[in-house]
Amino acid sequence: MEQRGPETGAGGPSAGADAGTEQTAQDDAAVARQELERRLAATEDRLLRALADLDNQRKRVARDLERGRLDTHERVLRDWLEVIDSGERALAAYADRAQDPIFSGLAALVGQMEDVLRRQSVQRLGTPGETFDPERHEAVGTAPAGGVPENSVVAVARPGYAMNGRLLRPAQVIVARGGGDGA
């Protein structure tokens, strides 16, 4: 009688052991797959967060660059305003000599400077008769109302300027106060 060993039997103890080993291998593979899927999801999440951070940083840098460009532009324009003030003072000094060639030259120069401001979208602020606005005007004095509404601009000591809704420099103005008798 030929004896069979446990490894060759069809339904012997080794068949159960093989099935158990195979089940354990499948369980290990499932656990490994779940771990890989978890790590992949975590990596994808980190990647998406990094991309969002990069996009936010890019937008922040673009905003900062634009803000810096605008600040530099405004600083240059504010310096230019001082030059215009000097030109207008010189023009006012020659106002009684309108036929003088110096007056004509100054008038042309001031006109060119004002054209530069217009091309840069700069608006002049402060005209007599408008209502005093502390956001746009700086009161440097008061005067009796004398027939004009109280709290209105009587005279402009130095014009103000704004660009695209942003104040470059407030207008220095004389404001009407009290009744016509100076009270």
mmCIF file of C-alpha atoms in Angstrom:
data_model
loop_
_atom_site.group_PDB
_atom_site.id
_atom_site.type_symbol
_atom_site.label_atom_id
_atom_site.label_comp_id
_atom_site.label_asym_id
_atom_site.label_seq_id
_atom_site.Cartn_x
_atom_site.Cartn_y
_atom_site.Cartn_z
ATOM 1 C CA MET A 1 0.000 0.000 0.000
ATOM 2 C CA GLU A 2 1.378 3.279 -1.064
ATOM 3 C CA GLN A 3 1.247 6.071 1.405
ATOM 4 C CA ARG A 4 0.695 9.549 0.427
ATOM 5 C CA GLY A 5 2.360 12.376 2.176
ATOM 6 C CA PRO A 6 0.506 15.339 3.534
ATOM 7 C CA GLU A 7 1.724 17.581 0.666
ATOM 8 C CA THR A 8 0.184 15.470 -2.050
ATOM 9 C CA GLY A 9 -3.254 14.844 -0.597
ATOM 10 C CA ALA A 10 -6.182 16.556 -2.246
ATOM 11 C CA GLY A 11 -8.120 17.261 0.870
ATOM 12 C CA GLY A 12 -5.414 16.740 3.460
ATOM 13 C CA PRO A 13 -4.048 19.124 6.018
ATOM 14 C CA SER A 14 -1.746 20.916 3.531
ATOM 15 C CA ALA A 15 -4.718 21.998 1.403
ATOM 16 C CA GLY A 16 -6.143 23.880 4.368
ATOM 17 C CA ALA A 17 -2.752 25.402 5.094
ATOM 18 C CA ASP A 18 -2.393 26.543 1.480
ATOM 19 C CA ALA A 19 -5.853 28.104 1.594
ATOM 20 C CA GLY A 20 -4.977 29.875 4.859
ATOM 21 C CA THR A 21 -1.689 31.149 3.444
ATOM 22 C CA GLU A 22 -3.447 32.341 0.330
ATOM 23 C CA GLN A 23 -6.104 34.126 2.435
ATOM 24 C CA THR A 24 -3.393 35.746 4.572
ATOM 25 C CA ALA A 25 -1.588 36.905 1.416
ATOM 26 C CA GLN A 26 -4.835 38.388 0.090
ATOM 27 C CA ASP A 27 -5.482 40.124 3.413
ATOM 28 C CA ASP A 28 -1.925 41.494 3.440
ATOM 29 C CA ALA A 29 -2.341 42.687 -0.148
ATOM 30 C CA ALA A 30 -5.661 44.374 0.744
ATOM 31 C CA VAL A 31 -4.067 46.084 3.750
ATOM 32 C CA ALA A 32 -1.111 47.182 1.603
ATOM 33 C CA ARG A 33 -3.478 48.468 -1.082
ATOM 34 C CA GLN A 34 -5.489 50.412 1.516
ATOM 35 C CA GLU A 35 -2.264 51.896 2.917
ATOM 36 C CA LEU A 36 -1.117 52.889 -0.580
ATOM 37 C CA GLU A 37 -4.511 54.437 -1.341
ATOM 38 C CA ARG A 38 -4.390 56.372 1.951
ATOM 39 C CA ARG A 39 -0.873 57.616 1.198
ATOM 40 C CA LEU A 40 -1.888 58.521 -2.361
ATOM 41 C CA ALA A 41 -4.902 60.498 -1.097
ATOM 42 C CA ALA A 42 -2.692 62.284 1.461
ATOM 43 C CA THR A 43 -0.133 63.090 -1.253
ATOM 44 C CA GLU A 44 -2.852 64.366 -3.591
ATOM 45 C CA ASP A 45 -4.222 66.529 -0.761
ATOM 46 C CA ARG A 46 -0.742 67.976 -0.067
ATOM 47 C CA LEU A 47 -0.263 68.602 -3.800
ATOM 48 C CA LEU A 48 -3.602 70.428 -4.094
ATOM 49 C CA ARG A 49 -2.809 72.519 -1.011
ATOM 50 C CA ALA A 50 0.644 73.351 -2.372
ATOM 51 C CA LEU A 51 -0.864 74.382 -5.719
ATOM 52 C CA ALA A 52 -3.419 76.582 -3.932
ATOM 53 C CA ASP A 53 -0.649 78.138 -1.801
ATOM 54 C CA LEU A 54 1.407 78.758 -4.930
ATOM 55 C CA ASP A 55 -1.553 80.385 -6.676
ATOM 56 C CA ASN A 56 -2.263 82.575 -3.627
ATOM 57 C CA GLN A 57 1.414 83.563 -3.420
ATOM 58 C CA ARG A 58 1.457 84.434 -7.126
ATOM 59 C CA LYS A 59 -1.640 86.625 -6.688
ATOM 60 C CA ARG A 60 -0.158 88.267 -3.575
ATOM 61 C CA VAL A 61 3.109 89.056 -5.386
ATOM 62 C CA ALA A 62 1.176 90.490 -8.356
ATOM 63 C CA ARG A 63 -0.892 92.682 -5.978
ATOM 64 C CA ASP A 64 2.245 93.825 -4.135
ATOM 65 C CA LEU A 65 4.001 94.649 -7.404
ATOM 66 C CA GLU A 66 0.998 96.623 -8.655
ATOM 67 C CA ARG A 67 0.713 98.459 -5.328
ATOM 68 C CA GLY A 68 4.437 99.266 -5.452
ATOM 69 C CA ARG A 69 4.117 100.484 -9.030
ATOM 70 C CA LEU A 70 1.195 102.732 -8.097
ATOM 71 C CA ASP A 71 2.995 104.066 -5.026
ATOM 72 C CA THR A 72 6.061 104.915 -7.117
ATOM 73 C CA HIS A 73 3.888 106.527 -9.796
ATOM 74 C CA GLU A 74 2.078 108.623 -7.179
ATOM 75 C CA ARG A 75 5.353 109.638 -5.517
ATOM 76 C CA VAL A 76 6.721 110.882 -8.855
ATOM 77 C CA LEU A 77 3.477 112.758 -9.550
ATOM 78 C CA ARG A 78 3.566 114.391 -6.091
ATOM 79 C CA ASP A 79 7.104 115.599 -6.859
ATOM 80 C CA TRP A 80 5.849 116.886 -10.220
ATOM 81 C CA LEU A 81 3.119 118.839 -8.403
ATOM 82 C CA GLU A 82 5.788 120.879 -6.631
ATOM 83 C CA VAL A 83 7.271 121.803 -10.017
ATOM 84 C CA ILE A 84 3.837 122.841 -11.287
ATOM 85 C CA ASP A 85 3.304 124.959 -8.154
ATOM 86 C CA SER A 86 6.591 126.747 -8.842
ATOM 87 C CA GLY A 87 5.624 127.330 -12.476
ATOM 88 C CA GLU A 88 2.239 128.731 -11.480
ATOM 89 C CA ARG A 89 3.833 131.046 -8.879
ATOM 90 C CA ALA A 90 6.256 132.313 -11.526
ATOM 91 C CA LEU A 91 3.372 132.819 -13.941
ATOM 92 C CA ALA A 92 1.422 134.738 -11.281
ATOM 93 C CA ALA A 93 4.467 136.975 -10.681
ATOM 94 C CA TYR A 94 4.389 137.987 -14.368
ATOM 95 C CA ALA A 95 0.569 138.245 -14.594
ATOM 96 C CA ASP A 96 0.703 142.048 -14.845
ATOM 97 C CA ARG A 97 3.096 141.772 -17.824
ATOM 98 C CA ALA A 98 1.018 139.560 -20.115
ATOM 99 C CA GLN A 99 2.763 141.001 -23.207
ATOM 100 C CA ASP A 100 6.200 140.024 -21.892
ATOM 101 C CA PRO A 101 7.727 137.031 -23.751
ATOM 102 C CA ILE A 102 8.690 135.530 -20.371
ATOM 103 C CA PHE A 103 4.999 135.436 -19.419
ATOM 104 C CA SER A 104 4.155 133.689 -22.699
ATOM 105 C CA GLY A 105 6.931 131.154 -22.175
ATOM 106 C CA LEU A 106 5.862 130.453 -18.582
ATOM 107 C CA ALA A 107 2.235 130.085 -19.668
ATOM 108 C CA ALA A 108 3.256 127.563 -22.334
ATOM 109 C CA LEU A 109 5.397 125.653 -19.813
ATOM 110 C CA VAL A 110 2.613 125.502 -17.220
ATOM 111 C CA GLY A 111 0.210 124.380 -19.965
ATOM 112 C CA GLN A 112 2.538 121.521 -20.931
ATOM 113 C CA MET A 113 2.839 120.451 -17.294
ATOM 114 C CA GLU A 114 -0.946 120.431 -16.934
ATOM 115 C CA ASP A 115 -1.191 118.336 -20.116
ATOM 116 C CA VAL A 116 1.165 115.788 -18.568
ATOM 117 C CA LEU A 117 -1.113 115.574 -15.535
ATOM 118 C CA ARG A 118 -4.205 115.131 -17.726
ATOM 119 C CA ARG A 119 -2.519 112.291 -19.630
ATOM 120 C CA GLN A 120 -1.812 110.651 -16.262
ATOM 121 C CA SER A 121 -5.530 110.940 -15.307
ATOM 122 C CA VAL A 122 -4.802 113.489 -12.587
ATOM 123 C CA GLN A 123 -7.656 115.832 -11.672
ATOM 124 C CA ARG A 124 -7.224 119.216 -10.032
ATOM 125 C CA LEU A 125 -9.152 119.743 -6.775
ATOM 126 C CA GLY A 126 -10.283 122.907 -5.079
ATOM 127 C CA THR A 127 -12.279 125.616 -6.792
ATOM 128 C CA PRO A 128 -13.946 128.607 -5.169
ATOM 129 C CA GLY A 129 -17.633 128.033 -4.502
ATOM 130 C CA GLU A 130 -17.524 124.272 -3.951
ATOM 131 C CA THR A 131 -18.493 122.842 -0.569
ATOM 132 C CA PHE A 132 -15.600 122.191 1.805
ATOM 133 C CA ASP A 133 -14.836 118.452 1.972
ATOM 134 C CA PRO A 134 -12.296 117.417 4.633
ATOM 135 C CA GLU A 135 -11.480 114.323 2.531
ATOM 136 C CA ARG A 136 -10.269 116.505 -0.351
ATOM 137 C CA HIS A 137 -9.523 119.870 1.240
ATOM 138 C CA GLU A 138 -7.259 121.157 3.978
ATOM 139 C CA ALA A 139 -8.597 124.334 5.587
ATOM 140 C CA VAL A 140 -5.727 126.787 6.034
ATOM 141 C CA GLY A 141 -7.945 129.708 7.003
ATOM 142 C CA THR A 142 -11.438 131.061 7.246
ATOM 143 C CA ALA A 143 -13.098 134.171 5.873
ATOM 144 C CA PRO A 144 -16.451 135.838 6.456
ATOM 145 C CA ALA A 145 -19.123 134.191 4.331
ATOM 146 C CA GLY A 146 -20.025 137.493 2.682
ATOM 147 C CA GLY A 147 -22.799 136.300 0.404
ATOM 148 C CA VAL A 148 -21.493 132.759 -0.216
ATOM 149 C CA PRO A 149 -22.842 129.697 1.593
ATOM 150 C CA GLU A 150 -21.149 128.899 4.866
ATOM 151 C CA ASN A 151 -18.655 126.027 4.693
ATOM 152 C CA SER A 152 -17.875 126.670 1.046
ATOM 153 C CA VAL A 153 -14.453 127.313 -0.443
ATOM 154 C CA VAL A 154 -13.788 131.053 -0.733
ATOM 155 C CA ALA A 155 -10.249 130.865 -2.122
ATOM 156 C CA VAL A 156 -7.641 128.239 -2.996
ATOM 157 C CA ALA A 157 -4.193 128.721 -1.463
ATOM 158 C CA ARG A 158 -2.758 125.659 -3.199
ATOM 159 C CA PRO A 159 -4.653 123.300 -5.509
ATOM 160 C CA GLY A 160 -5.034 119.646 -4.647
ATOM 161 C CA TYR A 161 -4.868 116.686 -6.979
ATOM 162 C CA ALA A 162 -6.355 113.201 -7.211
ATOM 163 C CA MET A 163 -5.688 110.303 -9.551
ATOM 164 C CA ASN A 164 -8.193 107.528 -10.196
ATOM 165 C CA GLY A 165 -10.099 108.387 -7.034
ATOM 166 C CA ARG A 166 -6.973 108.421 -4.835
ATOM 167 C CA LEU A 167 -5.925 111.678 -3.253
ATOM 168 C CA LEU A 168 -2.400 112.733 -4.193
ATOM 169 C CA ARG A 169 -2.521 115.987 -2.279
ATOM 170 C CA PRO A 170 -5.412 117.839 -0.587
ATOM 171 C CA ALA A 171 -6.260 121.342 -1.741
ATOM 172 C CA GLN A 172 -5.367 124.044 0.774
ATOM 173 C CA VAL A 173 -8.372 126.319 0.942
ATOM 174 C CA ILE A 174 -9.909 129.275 2.728
ATOM 175 C CA VAL A 175 -13.379 128.351 4.006
ATOM 176 C CA ALA A 176 -16.421 130.640 4.512
ATOM 177 C CA ARG A 177 -17.523 130.917 8.155
ATOM 178 C CA GLY A 178 -20.270 132.803 9.898
ATOM 179 C CA GLY A 179 -22.469 135.498 8.474
ATOM 180 C CA GLY A 180 -21.523 138.226 6.065
ATOM 181 C CA ASP A 181 -20.366 140.442 8.964
ATOM 182 C CA GLY A 182 -17.372 138.189 9.810
ATOM 183 C CA ALA A 183 -18.956 136.716 12.950
#
